mmCIF file with all atom_site columns, C-alpha atoms in Angstrom:
data_model
loop_
_atom_site.group_PDB
_atom_site.id
_atom_site.type_symbol
_atom_site.label_atom_id
_atom_site.label_alt_id
_atom_site.label_comp_id
_atom_site.label_asym_id
_atom_site.label_entity_id
_atom_site.label_seq_id
_atom_site.pdbx_PDB_ins_code
_atom_site.Cartn_x
_atom_site.Cartn_y
_atom_site.Cartn_z
_atom_site.occupancy
_atom_site.B_iso_or_equiv
_atom_site.pdbx_formal_charge
_atom_site.auth_seq_id
_atom_site.auth_comp_id
_atom_site.auth_asym_id
_atom_site.auth_atom_id
_atom_site.pdbx_PDB_model_num
ATOM 1  C CA . UNK F 1 1  ? 182.900 57.077  -73.978 1.00 0.00 ? 300 UNK F CA 1
ATOM 2  C CA . UNK F 1 2  ? 186.595 56.237  -73.899 1.00 0.00 ? 301 UNK F CA 1
ATOM 3  C CA . UNK F 1 3  ? 187.099 57.849  -77.320 1.00 0.00 ? 302 UNK F CA 1
ATOM 4  C CA . UNK F 1 4  ? 186.185 61.344  -76.169 1.00 0.00 ? 303 UNK F CA 1
ATOM 5  C CA . UNK F 1 5  ? 189.181 62.085  -73.934 1.00 0.00 ? 304 UNK F CA 1
ATOM 6  C CA . UNK F 1 6  ? 191.565 60.662  -76.557 1.00 0.00 ? 305 UNK F CA 1
ATOM 7  C CA . UNK F 1 7  ? 190.143 62.958  -79.233 1.00 0.00 ? 306 UNK F CA 1
ATOM 8  C CA . UNK F 1 8  ? 190.391 66.001  -76.974 1.00 0.00 ? 307 UNK F CA 1
ATOM 9  C CA . UNK F 1 9  ? 193.902 65.066  -75.965 1.00 0.00 ? 308 UNK F CA 1
ATOM 10 C CA . UNK F 1 10 ? 194.850 64.706  -79.615 1.00 0.00 ? 309 UNK F CA 1
ATOM 11 C CA . UNK F 1 11 ? 193.415 68.138  -80.380 1.00 0.00 ? 310 UNK F CA 1
ATOM 12 C CA . UNK F 1 12 ? 195.379 69.702  -77.530 1.00 0.00 ? 311 UNK F CA 1
ATOM 13 C CA . UNK F 1 13 ? 198.580 67.999  -78.649 1.00 0.00 ? 312 UNK F CA 1
ATOM 14 C CA . UNK F 1 14 ? 197.990 69.219  -82.192 1.00 0.00 ? 313 UNK F CA 1
ATOM 15 C CA . UNK F 1 15 ? 197.522 72.789  -80.963 1.00 0.00 ? 314 UNK F CA 1
ATOM 16 C CA . UNK F 1 16 ? 200.681 72.617  -78.859 1.00 0.00 ? 315 UNK F CA 1
ATOM 17 C CA . UNK F 1 17 ? 202.791 71.095  -81.638 1.00 0.00 ? 316 UNK F CA 1
ATOM 18 C CA . UNK F 1 18 ? 201.438 73.285  -84.421 1.00 0.00 ? 317 UNK F CA 1
ATOM 19 C CA . UNK F 1 19 ? 202.727 76.700  -85.456 1.00 0.00 ? 318 UNK F CA 1
ATOM 20 C CA . UNK F 1 20 ? 202.266 79.347  -82.813 1.00 0.00 ? 319 UNK F CA 1
ATOM 21 C CA . UNK F 1 21 ? 200.189 82.411  -83.680 1.00 0.00 ? 320 UNK F CA 1
ATOM 22 C CA . UNK F 1 22 ? 202.066 85.645  -84.238 1.00 0.00 ? 321 UNK F CA 1
ATOM 23 C CA . UNK F 1 23 ? 202.002 88.205  -81.476 1.00 0.00 ? 322 UNK F CA 1
ATOM 24 C CA . UNK F 1 24 ? 200.740 91.659  -82.464 1.00 0.00 ? 323 UNK F CA 1
ATOM 25 C CA . UNK F 1 25 ? 203.509 94.245  -82.779 1.00 0.00 ? 324 UNK F CA 1
ATOM 26 C CA . UNK F 1 26 ? 202.268 96.712  -80.146 1.00 0.00 ? 325 UNK F CA 1
ATOM 27 C CA . UNK F 1 27 ? 201.095 94.173  -77.595 1.00 0.00 ? 326 UNK F CA 1
ATOM 28 C CA . UNK F 1 28 ? 204.001 94.585  -75.159 1.00 0.00 ? 327 UNK F CA 1
ATOM 29 C CA . UNK F 1 29 ? 203.983 98.382  -75.434 1.00 0.00 ? 328 UNK F CA 1
ATOM 30 C CA . UNK F 1 30 ? 200.217 98.479  -74.933 1.00 0.00 ? 329 UNK F CA 1
ATOM 31 C CA . UNK F 1 31 ? 200.393 96.203  -71.911 1.00 0.00 ? 330 UNK F CA 1
ATOM 32 C CA . UNK F 1 32 ? 203.179 98.316  -70.405 1.00 0.00 ? 331 UNK F CA 1
ATOM 33 C CA . UNK F 1 33 ? 201.192 101.519 -70.982 1.00 0.00 ? 332 UNK F CA 1
ATOM 34 C CA . UNK F 1 34 ? 198.082 99.995  -69.416 1.00 0.00 ? 333 UNK F CA 1
ATOM 35 C CA . UNK F 1 35 ? 200.077 98.800  -66.423 1.00 0.00 ? 334 UNK F CA 1
ATOM 36 C CA . UNK F 1 36 ? 201.575 102.267 -66.078 1.00 0.00 ? 335 UNK F CA 1
ATOM 37 C CA . UNK F 1 37 ? 198.107 103.838 -66.102 1.00 0.00 ? 336 UNK F CA 1
ATOM 38 C CA . UNK F 1 38 ? 196.866 101.361 -63.502 1.00 0.00 ? 337 UNK F CA 1
ATOM 39 C CA . UNK F 1 39 ? 199.828 102.077 -61.228 1.00 0.00 ? 338 UNK F CA 1
ATOM 40 C CA . UNK F 1 40 ? 199.385 105.840 -61.541 1.00 0.00 ? 339 UNK F CA 1
ATOM 41 C CA . UNK F 1 41 ? 195.648 105.539 -60.839 1.00 0.00 ? 340 UNK F CA 1
ATOM 42 C CA . UNK F 1 42 ? 196.259 103.299 -57.827 1.00 0.00 ? 341 UNK F CA 1
ATOM 43 C CA . UNK F 1 43 ? 198.918 105.688 -56.510 1.00 0.00 ? 342 UNK F CA 1
ATOM 44 C CA . UNK F 1 44 ? 196.551 108.662 -56.931 1.00 0.00 ? 343 UNK F CA 1
ATOM 45 C CA . UNK F 1 45 ? 193.746 106.869 -55.069 1.00 0.00 ? 344 UNK F CA 1
ATOM 46 C CA . UNK F 1 46 ? 196.148 105.938 -52.278 1.00 0.00 ? 345 UNK F CA 1
ATOM 47 C CA . UNK F 1 47 ? 197.317 109.558 -51.945 1.00 0.00 ? 346 UNK F CA 1
ATOM 48 C CA . UNK F 1 48 ? 193.723 110.771 -51.950 1.00 0.00 ? 347 UNK F CA 1
ATOM 49 C CA . UNK F 1 49 ? 192.847 108.262 -49.233 1.00 0.00 ? 348 UNK F CA 1
ATOM 50 C CA . UNK F 1 50 ? 195.742 109.381 -47.049 1.00 0.00 ? 349 UNK F CA 1
ATOM 51 C CA . UNK F 1 51 ? 194.788 113.032 -47.588 1.00 0.00 ? 350 UNK F CA 1
ATOM 52 C CA . UNK F 1 52 ? 191.177 112.333 -46.573 1.00 0.00 ? 351 UNK F CA 1
ATOM 53 C CA . UNK F 1 53 ? 192.348 110.400 -43.521 1.00 0.00 ? 352 UNK F CA 1
ATOM 54 C CA . UNK F 1 54 ? 194.684 113.240 -42.523 1.00 0.00 ? 353 UNK F CA 1
ATOM 55 C CA . UNK F 1 55 ? 191.910 115.822 -43.011 1.00 0.00 ? 354 UNK F CA 1
ATOM 56 C CA . UNK F 1 56 ? 189.547 113.729 -40.877 1.00 0.00 ? 355 UNK F CA 1
ATOM 57 C CA . UNK F 1 57 ? 192.158 113.481 -38.114 1.00 0.00 ? 356 UNK F CA 1
ATOM 58 C CA . UNK F 1 58 ? 192.738 117.249 -38.187 1.00 0.00 ? 357 UNK F CA 1
ATOM 59 C CA . UNK F 1 59 ? 188.981 117.892 -38.155 1.00 0.00 ? 358 UNK F CA 1
ATOM 60 C CA . UNK F 1 60 ? 188.596 115.568 -35.158 1.00 0.00 ? 359 UNK F CA 1
ATOM 61 C CA . UNK F 1 61 ? 191.400 117.284 -33.256 1.00 0.00 ? 360 UNK F CA 1
ATOM 62 C CA . UNK F 1 62 ? 189.904 120.721 -33.949 1.00 0.00 ? 361 UNK F CA 1
ATOM 63 C CA . UNK F 1 63 ? 186.433 119.543 -32.923 1.00 0.00 ? 362 UNK F CA 1
ATOM 64 C CA . UNK F 1 64 ? 187.756 117.910 -29.759 1.00 0.00 ? 363 UNK F CA 1
ATOM 65 C CA . UNK F 1 65 ? 189.763 120.994 -28.790 1.00 0.00 ? 364 UNK F CA 1
ATOM 66 C CA . UNK F 1 66 ? 186.727 123.257 -29.232 1.00 0.00 ? 365 UNK F CA 1
ATOM 67 C CA . UNK F 1 67 ? 184.058 121.125 -27.553 1.00 0.00 ? 366 UNK F CA 1
ATOM 68 C CA . UNK F 1 68 ? 186.326 119.404 -24.998 1.00 0.00 ? 367 UNK F CA 1
ATOM 69 C CA . UNK F 1 69 ? 184.190 116.244 -24.623 1.00 0.00 ? 368 UNK F CA 1
ATOM 70 C CA . UNK F 1 70 ? 186.426 114.892 -21.843 1.00 0.00 ? 369 UNK F CA 1
ATOM 71 C CA . UNK F 1 71 ? 185.303 117.648 -19.424 1.00 0.00 ? 370 UNK F CA 1
ATOM 72 C CA . UNK F 1 72 ? 182.227 116.775 -17.376 1.00 0.00 ? 371 UNK F CA 1
ATOM 73 C CA . UNK F 1 73 ? 179.289 119.109 -18.018 1.00 0.00 ? 372 UNK F CA 1
ATOM 74 C CA . UNK F 1 74 ? 178.441 121.474 -15.174 1.00 0.00 ? 373 UNK F CA 1
ATOM 75 C CA . UNK F 1 75 ? 175.874 120.138 -12.771 1.00 0.00 ? 374 UNK F CA 1
ATOM 76 C CA . UNK F 1 76 ? 172.685 122.207 -12.621 1.00 0.00 ? 375 UNK F CA 1
ATOM 77 C CA . UNK F 1 77 ? 171.210 120.406 -9.609  1.00 0.00 ? 376 UNK F CA 1
ATOM 78 C CA . UNK F 1 78 ? 173.314 121.735 -6.734  1.00 0.00 ? 377 UNK F CA 1
ATOM 79 C CA . UNK F 1 79 ? 175.930 124.455 -6.434  1.00 0.00 ? 378 UNK F CA 1
ATOM 80 C CA . UNK F 1 80 ? 179.558 123.363 -6.270  1.00 0.00 ? 379 UNK F CA 1
ATOM 81 C CA . UNK F 1 81 ? 180.867 122.757 -2.758  1.00 0.00 ? 380 UNK F CA 1
ATOM 82 C CA . UNK F 1 82 ? 183.657 125.152 -1.973  1.00 0.00 ? 381 UNK F CA 1
ATOM 83 C CA . UNK F 1 83 ? 185.643 125.641 1.171   1.00 0.00 ? 382 UNK F CA 1
ATOM 84 C CA . UNK F 1 84 ? 185.580 122.118 2.566   1.00 0.00 ? 383 UNK F CA 1
#
């Protein structure tokens, strides 16, 4: 059992000391382009979210100004007392 970790350690050391693989030529440009696309997509979603939130706030204000939910409904049980 003690031979297993030594063999794995030797394999890792051999990989680290050996020649490094070559990096593809367009890897950095491709990664930058993908990152650019992700940022643009994230920015578009954020703008869309703010626009939806703003539209919801405007719709709420319009609804509240038309229905006026803060005003008590008229009472149909007794007439209003006037002249007291």
